[in-house]
Amino acid sequence: MRLTRFGHSCVRFDTGEGVIVIDPGVFSDPAALDGADAVFITHQHPDHCNDPELRRLLEDRPEVRLYGPSSLSEVLGSLPFTTVSAGDAIPAAGTEVKVIGRHHAQIHADIPVVPNVGYLVDGVFHPGDALTVPDEPVRLLLAPIAAPWLKLAEAVDYIRAVDAPMVHPIHDAILSDTGLTMVDRMLANLVGDSYERIADGHTATI
């Protein structure tokens, strides 16, 4: 299976039998959706759910399946999607996508917490905007590293708690080039050799 980064939290899986895309948001390259068979959204925030691009996709290719928590209806309106929640297992592109987690990490007490689900695809876990630790082994963690709801120490502790043999950073569009270099260096020092960046637009075989 091939994993490609398309910016921020958007990743694309090419399984050999189809294409799965997770979290194509407004900070991501819309090309991630080219040829997609199934699109999974972790939550309703625009950096994870690019409403106009999803509308264009389904207008052009209505057979594409779109999945996410029920709260997506607040931003997608009448756009058809399949509601998923923790414990679901969705067949897609010749593999299975397991749904894990329930809530977005708290940004501030004054900001309501929205639903957030993570997705486990053939042992690769995308948590969305949460620090959910799956109750089954993870072979590759897509770890958020920069967000209004996250500090570096929490990212380190989360990576250690999941204890995956491979870690690729995501959720980093708010960092400058200098900030990205600094955070990558600190995480690599604190986490170890499991931490490796896939540059935007690049593909890794996993």
GROMACS .gro file of N, CA, C and O in nm, residues 1-3 12-16 20 95 121-124 139 203-206:
model
   76
    1MET      N    1   0.085  -0.118   0.000
    1MET     CA    2   0.000   0.000   0.000
    1MET      C    3   0.089   0.124   0.000
    1MET      O    4   0.193   0.127   0.065
    2ARG      N    5   0.044   0.227  -0.073
    2ARG     CA    6   0.120   0.352  -0.081
    2ARG      C    7   0.045   0.462  -0.007
    2ARG      O    8  -0.077   0.476  -0.019
    3LEU      N    9   0.120   0.540   0.070
    3LEU     CA   10   0.065   0.651   0.147
    3LEU      C   11   0.126   0.780   0.095
    3LEU      O   12   0.248   0.795   0.089
   12ARG      N   13  -0.357   1.014   0.154
   12ARG     CA   14  -0.422   0.930   0.053
   12ARG      C   15  -0.358   0.791   0.056
   12ARG      O   16  -0.235   0.778   0.057
   13PHE      N   17  -0.442   0.689   0.059
   13PHE     CA   18  -0.397   0.550   0.055
   13PHE      C   19  -0.431   0.491  -0.081
   13PHE      O   20  -0.548   0.491  -0.122
   14ASP      N   21  -0.331   0.440  -0.152
   14ASP     CA   22  -0.353   0.363  -0.274
   14ASP      C   23  -0.328   0.217  -0.240
   14ASP      O   24  -0.213   0.176  -0.216
   15THR      N   25  -0.435   0.140  -0.236
   15THR     CA   26  -0.426   0.002  -0.187
   15THR      C   27  -0.394  -0.099  -0.296
   15THR      O   28  -0.367  -0.216  -0.265
   16GLY      N   29  -0.400  -0.058  -0.421
   16GLY     CA   30  -0.390  -0.153  -0.531
   16GLY      C   31  -0.527  -0.192  -0.583
   16GLY      O   32  -0.541  -0.239  -0.696
   20ILE      N   33  -0.833   0.557  -0.096
   20ILE     CA   34  -0.898   0.613   0.022
   20ILE      C   35  -0.830   0.745   0.055
   20ILE      O   36  -0.707   0.754   0.059
   95THR      N   37  -0.982  -0.300   0.150
   95THR     CA   38  -0.936  -0.315   0.288
   95THR      C   39  -1.049  -0.275   0.382
   95THR      O   40  -1.164  -0.261   0.339
  121VAL      N   41  -0.649   0.224   0.918
  121VAL     CA   42  -0.649   0.164   0.784
  121VAL      C   43  -0.531   0.068   0.774
  121VAL      O   44  -0.416   0.111   0.766
  122ASP      N   45  -0.560  -0.061   0.780
  122ASP     CA   46  -0.453  -0.161   0.768
  122ASP      C   47  -0.338  -0.132   0.865
  122ASP      O   48  -0.221  -0.135   0.828
  123GLY      N   49  -0.372  -0.097   0.989
  123GLY     CA   50  -0.271  -0.073   1.091
  123GLY      C   51  -0.217   0.068   1.094
  123GLY      O   52  -0.132   0.100   1.180
  124VAL      N   53  -0.262   0.155   1.004
  124VAL     CA   54  -0.218   0.296   1.001
  124VAL      C   55  -0.328   0.380   1.066
  124VAL      O   56  -0.443   0.378   1.021
  139ARG      N   57   0.073   0.003   1.352
  139ARG     CA   58   0.206  -0.012   1.292
  139ARG      C   59   0.261   0.120   1.241
  139ARG      O   60   0.383   0.135   1.225
  203THR      N   61   0.535   1.022  -0.151
  203THR     CA   62   0.469   0.893  -0.126
  203THR      C   63   0.566   0.798  -0.057
  203THR      O   64   0.685   0.794  -0.089
  204ALA      N   65   0.513   0.721   0.038
  204ALA     CA   66   0.589   0.616   0.103
  204ALA      C   67   0.516   0.483   0.084
  204ALA      O   68   0.392   0.478   0.088
  205THR      N   69   0.590   0.378   0.062
  205THR     CA   70   0.532   0.244   0.057
  205THR      C   71   0.531   0.188   0.199
  205THR      O   72   0.635   0.185   0.266
  206ILE      N   73   0.416   0.147   0.246
  206ILE     CA   74   0.403   0.104   0.386
  206ILE      C   75   0.345  -0.036   0.396
  206ILE      O   76   0.291  -0.088   0.302
   0.00000   0.00000   0.00000
